[in-house]
Structures are given as C-alpha cells and as structure tokens.
Tab-separated table of C-alpha atoms in Angstrom:
chain	number	residue	atom	x	y	z
A	1	UNK	CA	-53.881	94.812	223.539
A	2	UNK	CA	-55.533	92.314	225.872
A	3	UNK	CA	-52.718	91.265	228.271
A	4	UNK	CA	-55.259	88.758	229.808
A	5	UNK	CA	-57.907	87.721	227.462
A	6	UNK	CA	-59.724	85.379	230.068
A	7	UNK	CA	-59.789	88.287	232.467
A	8	UNK	CA	-61.312	90.642	229.791
A	9	UNK	CA	-63.868	88.132	228.895
A	10	UNK	CA	-64.890	87.549	232.661
A	11	UNK	CA	-65.018	91.268	233.183
A	12	UNK	CA	-67.286	91.850	230.216
A	13	UNK	CA	-69.395	88.751	230.221
A	14	UNK	CA	-72.587	90.337	231.697
A	15	UNK	CA	-72.336	93.232	229.483
A	16	UNK	CA	-71.878	90.924	226.371
A	17	UNK	CA	-74.770	88.736	227.315
A	18	UNK	CA	-77.058	91.645	227.283
A	19	UNK	CA	-76.022	92.645	223.795
A	20	UNK	CA	-75.986	89.246	222.310
A	21	UNK	CA	-79.606	88.813	223.358
A	22	UNK	CA	-80.444	91.728	221.120
A	23	UNK	CA	-79.616	89.948	217.911
A	24	UNK	CA	-82.803	88.065	216.826
A	25	UNK	CA	-81.059	85.972	214.297
A	26	UNK	CA	-78.362	84.752	216.658
A	27	UNK	CA	-80.696	83.941	219.541
A	28	UNK	CA	-83.179	82.471	217.178
A	29	UNK	CA	-80.436	79.829	216.005
A	30	UNK	CA	-78.734	78.723	219.250
A	31	UNK	CA	-77.150	75.676	217.750
A	32	UNK	CA	-75.253	77.822	215.005
A	33	UNK	CA	-72.449	80.123	215.378
A	34	UNK	CA	-72.262	82.885	212.984
A	35	UNK	CA	-68.262	83.621	212.345
A	36	UNK	CA	-68.461	85.828	209.193
A	37	UNK	CA	-69.083	89.254	210.419
A	38	UNK	CA	-66.170	90.487	208.194
A	39	UNK	CA	-68.333	89.622	205.132
A	40	UNK	CA	-71.456	91.031	206.637
A	41	UNK	CA	-72.637	91.623	210.152
A	42	UNK	CA	-75.936	90.733	211.783
A	43	UNK	CA	-78.467	93.342	212.902
A	44	UNK	CA	-79.542	94.120	216.433
A	45	UNK	CA	-83.238	94.529	217.079
A	46	UNK	CA	-82.844	98.455	217.216
A	47	UNK	CA	-81.669	98.581	213.726
A	48	UNK	CA	-84.489	96.205	212.595
A	49	UNK	CA	-87.190	98.468	214.541
A	50	UNK	CA	-85.633	101.641	213.009
A	51	UNK	CA	-86.164	100.187	209.605
A	52	UNK	CA	-89.816	99.042	210.403
A	53	UNK	CA	-90.418	102.395	212.052
A	54	UNK	CA	-89.330	104.340	209.171
A	55	UNK	CA	-91.213	102.388	206.493
A	56	UNK	CA	-94.364	102.418	208.413
A	57	UNK	CA	-94.548	105.873	209.309
A	58	UNK	CA	-92.525	108.349	207.218
A	59	UNK	CA	-91.376	106.481	204.022
A	60	UNK	CA	-91.013	109.148	201.497
A	61	UNK	CA	-88.508	110.595	199.084
A	62	UNK	CA	-85.816	113.094	200.369
A	63	UNK	CA	-85.386	116.531	199.085
A	64	UNK	CA	-88.438	116.279	196.637
A	65	UNK	CA	-91.540	117.240	198.539
A	66	UNK	CA	-92.894	119.649	201.026
A	67	UNK	CA	-95.374	117.355	202.676
A	68	UNK	CA	-94.471	116.110	206.251
A	69	UNK	CA	-93.345	112.540	205.248
A	70	UNK	CA	-90.820	114.156	202.737
A	71	UNK	CA	-89.727	116.649	205.254
A	72	UNK	CA	-89.239	113.951	207.841
A	73	UNK	CA	-87.063	111.900	205.285
A	74	UNK	CA	-85.008	114.871	204.101
A	75	UNK	CA	-84.314	115.666	207.945
A	76	UNK	CA	-83.510	112.018	208.476
A	77	UNK	CA	-80.810	112.073	205.825
A	78	UNK	CA	-79.228	115.261	206.804
A	79	UNK	CA	-79.181	114.284	210.488
A	80	UNK	CA	-77.612	110.825	209.475
A	81	UNK	CA	-74.596	112.733	207.691
A	82	UNK	CA	-74.115	114.727	210.921
A	83	UNK	CA	-74.393	111.480	212.850
A	84	UNK	CA	-71.479	109.919	210.832
A	85	UNK	CA	-69.373	112.976	211.690
A	86	UNK	CA	-70.115	112.674	215.492
A	87	UNK	CA	-69.423	108.738	215.435
A	88	UNK	CA	-65.980	109.557	213.808
A	89	UNK	CA	-65.138	112.280	216.342
A	90	UNK	CA	-64.997	114.933	213.557
A	91	UNK	CA	-63.421	117.976	215.234
A	92	UNK	CA	-64.586	120.283	212.562
A	93	UNK	CA	-67.870	119.082	211.075
A	94	UNK	CA	-68.451	122.399	209.473
A	95	UNK	CA	-65.245	121.994	207.397
A	96	UNK	CA	-66.112	118.176	206.443
A	97	UNK	CA	-68.753	116.443	204.380
A	98	UNK	CA	-70.483	113.030	204.045
A	99	UNK	CA	-71.558	111.416	200.884
A	100	UNK	CA	-73.834	108.206	201.148
A	101	UNK	CA	-72.891	105.352	198.844
A	102	UNK	CA	-73.874	101.690	198.168
A	103	UNK	CA	-70.854	100.575	200.353
A	104	UNK	CA	-67.247	100.710	200.573
A	105	UNK	CA	-66.203	99.746	196.943
A	106	UNK	CA	-68.764	102.456	195.486
A	107	UNK	CA	-67.178	104.995	197.905
A	108	UNK	CA	-63.701	104.284	196.896
A	109	UNK	CA	-64.504	104.168	193.102
A	110	UNK	CA	-66.390	107.578	193.444
A	111	UNK	CA	-63.192	109.212	194.850
A	112	UNK	CA	-61.020	107.668	192.307
A	113	UNK	CA	-63.207	108.721	189.383
A	114	UNK	CA	-64.680	112.086	190.614
A	115	UNK	CA	-62.090	113.373	193.077
A	116	UNK	CA	-58.727	112.062	192.280
A	117	UNK	CA	-58.363	113.400	188.730
A	118	UNK	CA	-58.568	116.847	189.784
A	119	UNK	CA	-55.605	116.215	191.980
A	120	UNK	CA	-53.311	114.951	189.773
A	121	UNK	CA	-50.985	116.271	186.832
A	122	UNK	CA	-48.963	114.177	184.202
A	123	UNK	CA	-45.908	112.648	186.034
A	124	UNK	CA	-47.633	112.460	189.542
A	125	UNK	CA	-47.589	109.404	191.546
A	126	UNK	CA	-50.068	107.730	193.951
A	127	UNK	CA	-49.326	105.024	196.547
A	128	UNK	CA	-51.984	102.386	196.971
A	129	UNK	CA	-52.378	98.839	198.750
A	130	UNK	CA	-51.753	95.872	196.313
A	131	UNK	CA	-52.051	93.371	199.110
A	132	UNK	CA	-55.378	94.482	200.684
A	133	UNK	CA	-58.829	94.155	199.475
A	134	UNK	CA	-59.427	94.328	195.798
A	135	UNK	CA	-61.895	97.375	196.431
A	136	UNK	CA	-58.863	99.252	197.607
A	137	UNK	CA	-56.810	98.690	194.556
A	138	UNK	CA	-59.013	98.280	191.486
A	139	UNK	CA	-60.628	101.869	191.450
A	140	UNK	CA	-57.142	103.508	191.620
A	141	UNK	CA	-55.898	101.507	188.751
A	142	UNK	CA	-59.112	102.283	186.831
A	143	UNK	CA	-58.384	106.243	187.641
A	144	UNK	CA	-54.957	105.676	186.156
A	145	UNK	CA	-56.487	104.337	182.888
A	146	UNK	CA	-59.159	107.032	182.957
A	147	UNK	CA	-56.455	109.801	183.064
A	148	UNK	CA	-54.280	107.997	180.398
A	149	UNK	CA	-57.230	108.316	177.975
A	150	UNK	CA	-57.073	112.040	178.939
A	151	UNK	CA	-53.243	112.402	178.004
A	152	UNK	CA	-52.401	112.395	181.854
A	153	UNK	CA	-49.875	109.670	182.875
A	154	UNK	CA	-49.512	108.931	186.475
A	155	UNK	CA	-47.777	106.192	188.225
A	156	UNK	CA	-49.456	103.863	190.659
A	157	UNK	CA	-46.902	102.653	193.158
A	158	UNK	CA	-47.434	99.680	195.504
A	159	UNK	CA	-47.531	100.238	199.353
A	160	UNK	CA	-44.724	98.646	200.836
A	161	UNK	CA	-45.370	95.699	203.376
A	162	UNK	CA	-43.204	93.828	205.521
A	163	UNK	CA	-42.686	90.206	204.492
A	164	UNK	CA	-44.729	87.516	206.358
A	165	UNK	CA	-47.052	89.739	208.239
A	166	UNK	CA	-48.596	91.742	205.689
A	167	UNK	CA	-48.083	94.959	207.918
A	168	UNK	CA	-47.196	98.277	206.170
A	169	UNK	CA	-43.717	99.141	206.140
A	170	UNK	CA	-43.518	103.024	207.026
A	171	UNK	CA	-39.765	103.165	206.664
A	172	UNK	CA	-39.778	102.070	203.037
A	173	UNK	CA	-42.910	104.049	202.313
A	174	UNK	CA	-40.991	107.259	203.569
A	175	UNK	CA	-38.070	106.298	201.465
A	176	UNK	CA	-40.220	106.324	198.433
A	177	UNK	CA	-42.248	109.437	199.038
A	178	UNK	CA	-41.328	112.363	197.194
A	179	UNK	CA	-42.449	115.738	195.739
A	180	UNK	CA	-44.559	113.906	193.134
A	181	UNK	CA	-46.359	111.684	195.680
A	182	UNK	CA	-49.797	113.229	195.727
A	183	UNK	CA	-52.047	110.533	197.232
A	184	UNK	CA	-51.966	107.625	199.456
A	185	UNK	CA	-54.598	105.055	200.154
A	186	UNK	CA	-54.433	102.440	203.068
A	187	UNK	CA	-56.409	100.209	204.969
A	188	UNK	CA	-57.294	100.532	208.744
A	189	UNK	CA	-57.951	96.840	209.659
A	190	UNK	CA	-56.736	94.138	207.228
A	191	UNK	CA	-59.740	91.931	206.033
A	192	UNK	CA	-57.555	88.839	206.030
A	193	UNK	CA	-54.782	89.167	208.500
A	194	UNK	CA	-56.793	91.108	210.942
A	195	UNK	CA	-54.234	93.514	211.803
A	196	UNK	CA	-54.471	97.049	212.718
A	197	UNK	CA	-52.363	98.653	209.921
A	198	UNK	CA	-51.257	101.596	212.035
A	199	UNK	CA	-52.315	104.372	209.785
A	200	UNK	CA	-50.921	106.966	212.109
A	201	UNK	CA	-47.401	105.646	211.055
A	202	UNK	CA	-48.391	106.148	207.380
A	203	UNK	CA	-49.175	109.867	208.070
A	204	UNK	CA	-45.736	110.422	209.706
A	205	UNK	CA	-44.054	108.566	206.814
A	206	UNK	CA	-45.710	110.697	203.895
A	207	UNK	CA	-45.504	114.099	205.821
A	208	UNK	CA	-48.348	116.457	206.593
A	209	UNK	CA	-49.543	117.542	203.053
A	210	UNK	CA	-50.350	114.316	201.225
A	211	UNK	CA	-54.059	113.414	201.125
A	212	UNK	CA	-54.662	109.945	202.582
A	213	UNK	CA	-57.743	107.864	202.223
A	214	UNK	CA	-58.591	104.989	204.683
A	215	UNK	CA	-60.571	102.144	203.896
A	216	UNK	CA	-62.337	101.353	207.176
A	217	UNK	CA	-64.801	98.628	206.325
A	218	UNK	CA	-63.305	96.180	208.909
A	219	UNK	CA	-62.796	98.805	211.689
A	220	UNK	CA	-66.118	100.909	211.811
A	221	UNK	CA	-68.310	99.071	214.161
A	222	UNK	CA	-65.394	97.012	215.845
A	223	UNK	CA	-63.217	99.570	217.374
A	224	UNK	CA	-63.060	103.286	218.085
A	225	UNK	CA	-62.322	105.341	214.846
A	226	UNK	CA	-61.116	108.870	215.363
A	227	UNK	CA	-60.381	111.014	212.368
A	228	UNK	CA	-58.632	113.475	214.585
A	229	UNK	CA	-56.291	110.992	215.837
A	230	UNK	CA	-55.651	109.356	212.606
A	231	UNK	CA	-55.256	112.593	210.585
A	232	UNK	CA	-56.905	111.174	207.404
A	233	UNK	CA	-58.724	112.964	204.568
A	234	UNK	CA	-61.244	110.274	203.679
A	235	UNK	CA	-62.921	107.432	205.632
A	236	UNK	CA	-64.847	105.056	203.452
A	237	UNK	CA	-66.938	102.311	204.963
A	238	UNK	CA	-69.798	99.859	204.149
A	239	UNK	CA	-73.132	100.028	206.400
A	240	UNK	CA	-73.791	96.238	206.187
A	241	UNK	CA	-70.435	95.498	207.836
A	242	UNK	CA	-71.385	98.068	210.589
A	243	UNK	CA	-74.846	96.489	211.597
A	244	UNK	CA	-76.762	98.300	209.109
A	245	UNK	CA	-78.664	97.198	205.993
A	246	UNK	CA	-76.767	96.119	202.732
A	247	UNK	CA	-76.576	98.785	200.079
A	248	UNK	CA	-75.387	101.666	202.100
A	249	UNK	CA	-72.165	103.236	203.128
A	250	UNK	CA	-70.423	106.512	203.371
A	251	UNK	CA	-67.492	108.601	202.468
A	252	UNK	CA	-66.412	111.027	205.169
A	253	UNK	CA	-64.257	113.705	203.665
A	254	UNK	CA	-62.337	116.542	205.583
A	255	UNK	CA	-62.056	118.717	202.431
A	256	UNK	CA	-58.632	120.161	203.688
A	257	UNK	CA	-55.876	118.864	201.333
A	258	UNK	CA	-56.655	119.042	197.643
A	259	UNK	CA	-59.968	119.922	196.009
A	260	UNK	CA	-63.156	119.590	197.959
A	261	UNK	CA	-65.026	116.304	197.534
A	262	UNK	CA	-68.256	117.384	195.800
A	263	UNK	CA	-69.538	114.234	193.665
A	264	UNK	CA	-71.095	115.672	190.297
A	265	UNK	CA	-73.898	114.696	188.218
A	266	UNK	CA	-77.508	114.329	189.030
A	267	UNK	CA	-78.199	113.189	192.597
A	268	UNK	CA	-80.968	110.544	192.270
A	269	UNK	CA	-82.904	109.081	195.129
A	270	UNK	CA	-80.960	108.212	198.316
A	271	UNK	CA	-81.305	104.765	199.703
A	272	UNK	CA	-83.372	106.312	202.541
A	273	UNK	CA	-84.076	103.147	204.440
A	274	UNK	CA	-80.417	102.314	204.391
A	275	UNK	CA	-79.406	105.703	205.804
A	276	UNK	CA	-82.137	105.026	208.542
A	277	UNK	CA	-80.540	101.784	209.453
A	278	UNK	CA	-77.101	103.086	209.347
A	279	UNK	CA	-78.066	105.992	211.743
A	280	UNK	CA	-79.618	103.372	214.071
A	281	UNK	CA	-76.704	101.083	213.781
A	282	UNK	CA	-74.271	104.155	214.786
A	283	UNK	CA	-76.642	104.911	217.759
A	284	UNK	CA	-76.451	101.276	218.873
A	285	UNK	CA	-72.653	101.009	218.747
A	286	UNK	CA	-72.101	104.204	220.750
A	287	UNK	CA	-74.507	102.929	223.415
A	288	UNK	CA	-72.761	99.625	223.435
A	289	UNK	CA	-69.341	101.221	223.443
A	290	UNK	CA	-66.866	100.345	220.430
A	291	UNK	CA	-64.096	100.346	223.151
A	292	UNK	CA	-65.556	97.469	224.956
A	293	UNK	CA	-66.582	95.701	221.583
A	294	UNK	CA	-62.831	95.927	220.694
A	295	UNK	CA	-61.765	94.454	224.008
A	296	UNK	CA	-64.333	91.448	223.630
A	297	UNK	CA	-63.356	90.683	220.080
A	298	UNK	CA	-59.608	91.021	220.725
A	299	UNK	CA	-59.903	88.925	223.619
A	300	UNK	CA	-61.857	86.143	221.774
A	301	UNK	CA	-59.596	86.622	218.916
A	302	UNK	CA	-56.465	86.040	221.029
A	303	UNK	CA	-57.844	82.661	222.610
A	304	UNK	CA	-58.527	81.463	218.989
A	305	UNK	CA	-55.073	82.249	217.542
A	306	UNK	CA	-53.498	80.785	220.896
A	307	UNK	CA	-55.456	77.453	220.291
A	308	UNK	CA	-54.859	77.458	216.698
A	309	UNK	CA	-51.067	77.939	217.235
A	310	UNK	CA	-51.190	74.645	219.463
A	311	UNK	CA	-52.656	72.608	216.502
A	312	UNK	CA	-49.782	71.768	213.845
A	313	UNK	CA	-52.171	70.973	211.085
A	314	UNK	CA	-52.947	74.494	210.651
A	315	UNK	CA	-51.209	77.554	209.135
A	316	UNK	CA	-52.332	80.801	210.326
A	317	UNK	CA	-51.875	83.830	207.907
A	318	UNK	CA	-50.389	86.975	208.765
A	319	UNK	CA	-47.903	87.743	211.577
A	320	UNK	CA	-47.124	84.251	213.688
A	321	UNK	CA	-45.512	86.113	216.378
A	322	UNK	CA	-48.948	87.337	217.625
A	323	UNK	CA	-50.534	83.985	218.045
A	324	UNK	CA	-49.995	83.319	221.837
A	325	UNK	CA	-51.969	84.885	224.467
A	326	UNK	CA	-48.631	85.812	226.227
A	327	UNK	CA	-47.411	87.338	223.147
A	328	UNK	CA	-46.308	91.151	223.434
A	329	UNK	CA	-47.044	91.806	219.457
A	330	UNK	CA	-50.231	93.677	218.581
A	331	UNK	CA	-53.468	91.380	218.846
A	332	UNK	CA	-55.574	90.702	215.784
A	333	UNK	CA	-58.899	92.636	215.424
A	334	UNK	CA	-61.696	90.103	215.228
A	335	UNK	CA	-60.361	88.262	212.058
A	336	UNK	CA	-58.400	85.141	212.023
A	337	UNK	CA	-57.655	83.311	208.599
A	338	UNK	CA	-55.863	79.979	208.420
A	339	UNK	CA	-55.536	76.759	206.315
A	340	UNK	CA	-55.374	73.100	207.071
A	341	UNK	CA	-52.304	71.459	205.846
A	342	UNK	CA	-54.044	68.568	204.318
A	343	UNK	CA	-57.980	69.608	203.755
A	344	UNK	CA	-58.848	72.184	201.135
A	345	UNK	CA	-60.542	75.440	202.367
A	346	UNK	CA	-63.774	74.889	200.732
A	347	UNK	CA	-63.980	71.415	202.179
A	348	UNK	CA	-62.963	72.639	205.699
A	349	UNK	CA	-65.832	75.191	205.610
A	350	UNK	CA	-68.372	72.541	204.777
A	351	UNK	CA	-67.085	70.267	207.579
A	352	UNK	CA	-67.145	73.139	210.030
A	353	UNK	CA	-70.871	73.855	209.125
A	354	UNK	CA	-71.681	70.385	209.853
A	355	UNK	CA	-70.484	71.243	213.330
A	356	UNK	CA	-72.527	74.306	213.433
A	357	UNK	CA	-69.915	76.948	212.659
A	358	UNK	CA	-70.509	79.359	209.676
A	359	UNK	CA	-67.099	80.605	208.355
A	360	UNK	CA	-65.925	82.127	204.921
A	361	UNK	CA	-63.653	79.728	202.873
A	362	UNK	CA	-62.355	81.201	199.708
A	363	UNK	CA	-59.958	83.916	198.458
A	364	UNK	CA	-61.717	86.704	200.437
A	365	UNK	CA	-61.452	89.296	197.549
A	366	UNK	CA	-57.842	89.589	198.096
A	367	UNK	CA	-56.018	91.874	195.515
A	368	UNK	CA	-53.530	90.527	193.217
A	369	UNK	CA	-50.324	91.579	195.326
A	370	UNK	CA	-51.553	89.441	198.215
A	371	UNK	CA	-52.072	85.702	198.914
A	372	UNK	CA	-54.865	84.661	196.889
A	373	UNK	CA	-55.064	81.087	197.655
A	374	UNK	CA	-58.194	79.942	199.449
A	375	UNK	CA	-58.262	79.776	203.057
A	376	UNK	CA	-60.773	79.963	205.982
A	377	UNK	CA	-61.803	83.103	207.877
A	378	UNK	CA	-63.309	83.360	211.048
A	379	UNK	CA	-64.653	86.872	211.910
A	380	UNK	CA	-66.048	87.741	215.238
A	381	UNK	CA	-68.384	90.288	216.742
A	382	UNK	CA	-69.907	91.334	219.919
A	383	UNK	CA	-72.634	88.541	219.817
A	384	UNK	CA	-69.844	85.690	219.677
A	385	UNK	CA	-68.946	83.789	222.984
A	386	UNK	CA	-65.932	82.028	224.332
A	387	UNK	CA	-68.107	78.953	224.150
A	388	UNK	CA	-68.303	79.373	220.366
A	389	UNK	CA	-64.525	79.926	220.065
A	390	UNK	CA	-63.747	76.804	222.160
A	391	UNK	CA	-66.291	74.823	220.329
A	392	UNK	CA	-64.669	75.742	217.013
A	393	UNK	CA	-61.130	74.875	218.275
A	394	UNK	CA	-62.468	71.418	219.405
A	395	UNK	CA	-63.821	70.737	216.037
A	396	UNK	CA	-60.647	71.850	214.188
A	397	UNK	CA	-58.669	69.476	216.592
A	398	UNK	CA	-60.681	66.429	215.521
A	399	UNK	CA	-59.195	67.209	211.934
A	400	UNK	CA	-55.558	66.943	213.208
C-alpha cells in the first residue's frame, strides 16, 4: 500500500522516465495517453529488438531439425520455459512444468478439458468465480458439460464474494468447502475492480490438499508473483498483457496435487516468435523491477481514485472505502473502473479520446455473475505519468 502516493511518485520519477523512454509507441505519440494496458500492454524496445533479432537471425521450427537455426530455436523455447519458472520464483523447477498457449483463455480451457476430468468423479464439486473474467468461468462450465456427456455429474459452485466490493469471502468459502471439493479457480487481480483478491486466504480457506488455479492475467508484469508464497498449483497468464506479443501465454503447473499436467495429442509448431518475445519481456520486467512497477502504478491509481471520489458525477466500481489517498484499505492495482451518472460509457470513451485519452468502455468481458453494464476502465502501466492522470481528472471534471 502506498501511504503517500505523491512521495512514491517523486521518489521513483527518475527511474520511471527512463523506462517510459523505452516504449516507442508511447514516445512517438506524446499527445496521446494510453490507458488500456489491462486489455493489451505496449511493448518496450527490448522486446521489439528480440522479435526482430530472432526473425532475422535464427527463425526456424522447434524440435524438428538438426541444423543450427532449428537447434537455436529449440533451445530458445526450452530456455523460455525455465525463464517462466524463474520469473514466478518456482522453488522446485525440477518438479513443475510450463506449457505455452495462445493466451490465458486458451490456458484455462486446456486445463479444463485435458487436466480437470482426470481429477473428478461423479458427485465431486469445484468452486470457480462467477463475477470475474468470462475466461475464468466458461471453461469450467464447458468441462462440466463434457463430463456430463461421459456420465460423470459434477457440481460447479460459485466462489462467494463480499457484496459491494467484489472481494472473495474466505469465511463463506471455508464453510462451503467439504470432502467433495476437489478444485478451486481464482483470480489474482480483478480485471474490473483492480483488487488483489488475496489468494493466500483462499488457500487457508480450502485447506492444503485442494488444487488451486490462479488466473494471473492482470498481475504478471504489474507486481511480483511468487508461486511459493501463494501456494497455488497453476498460474495462467497472457503474454500480450505482460509486454510480449499477442497470441502467446503460459500455464505453469506445480504437478503436486492431482494428476500431472501433460496436455495430450500431437504437439504442433509452437509460436516461436511469441515465445521469444515473452522471454524478452520477462527479462525486461525483472530488470525494471516488478516491485517498483507495482509501487508506481498503485500510487498513480490512488491519485486517480482520490480524484474520482471528489467528483459526484462519477460512480467508481468496487470497494469505495479504498478511494481516498488517506484510506487504510488495500489500494487498487493499476485498474480503476467507473461510470458517469448521466453519460453512457461508450459516449464517455469517445469524449475522452477527443481529449487524448485512450480508455476501454464496454462490459469488460465480465462473467454473468458480475456487473455487466458498460463502464469506463482506466488501466495503467509503468509508462503512464502523474501528468496523464491529472489531465484525465481535469477532463472528467469538465463533464460534471
């Protein structure tokens, strides 16, 4: 928590300027403020260089040749698997695995179709979020239907949430957890409310033996993620939200609770250039420091929520107790979503772009148990500045 957002910003200002300068698309459009990193993140020069270097020096297929370019590509993919483990602080990389996917949705669906059925028997229960991203609900419902066609009936239970804030309710979860609870899916940082969902409390609630899958799409690249501290069994994330190219992502699997995660079927050509970009992005994030990225974005987010809380025309979604900079409630992680009480979200998005601010304005892929009405989402990253946040607030204030 940033007790003094202005102080944090002042302390990190020089560091942040150096990093902002490494994003060509940001420095190339000085009159525009990109505030949609939760949808897709912009790429630093190091990632662009890695992509160009790979495609112009060693582009080949992986695992399908013995000539130098093919060997280099095969080694790149295998090294990238180890790089993911290192980035997540994997304490036993020899006992875990990494499977590359096209993104978080693909990763969650692969788990739901190829791993989960081997865990469950007739009458078992799983607990999944109904009020988070659709990608962390639909695959588990699809798995229920797949098992039903095989004569295995399972119960999909809704992760309990606290009213108003969207935070998980670990007390209610502990009460509903029983011997037939075989699997729990959770979200690390909520894609609408911006809250850290306190996954460590989920582990405490369900006990030491239930496999736990973490959707980390909005936390990888924004804050430190330690699989040792979180004690989860799967971490699923998208590359494009973590500064890498679109069409890539990963599933990290601990392979300790339940059957080992070994996706079956023929393994086709991997997205080698995407994997190269992901490895470069993780290198860049480690060098920048995800702890400092978190401090910077949380401080900016705190200034934004504080300013919005002073504008009566706006309703901020999620926990309102965390809006003021003086609040003792947990700060939001780089994401703030709100509505104008008189202007529709789509119209507000167009108005803000006319002022130079690029935001998302729709239902944000919210699952059916959440608030699906259109709203405006501002999502920040390390290249954003205090001046951009203050400019956004000034533009919003003119619409009071």
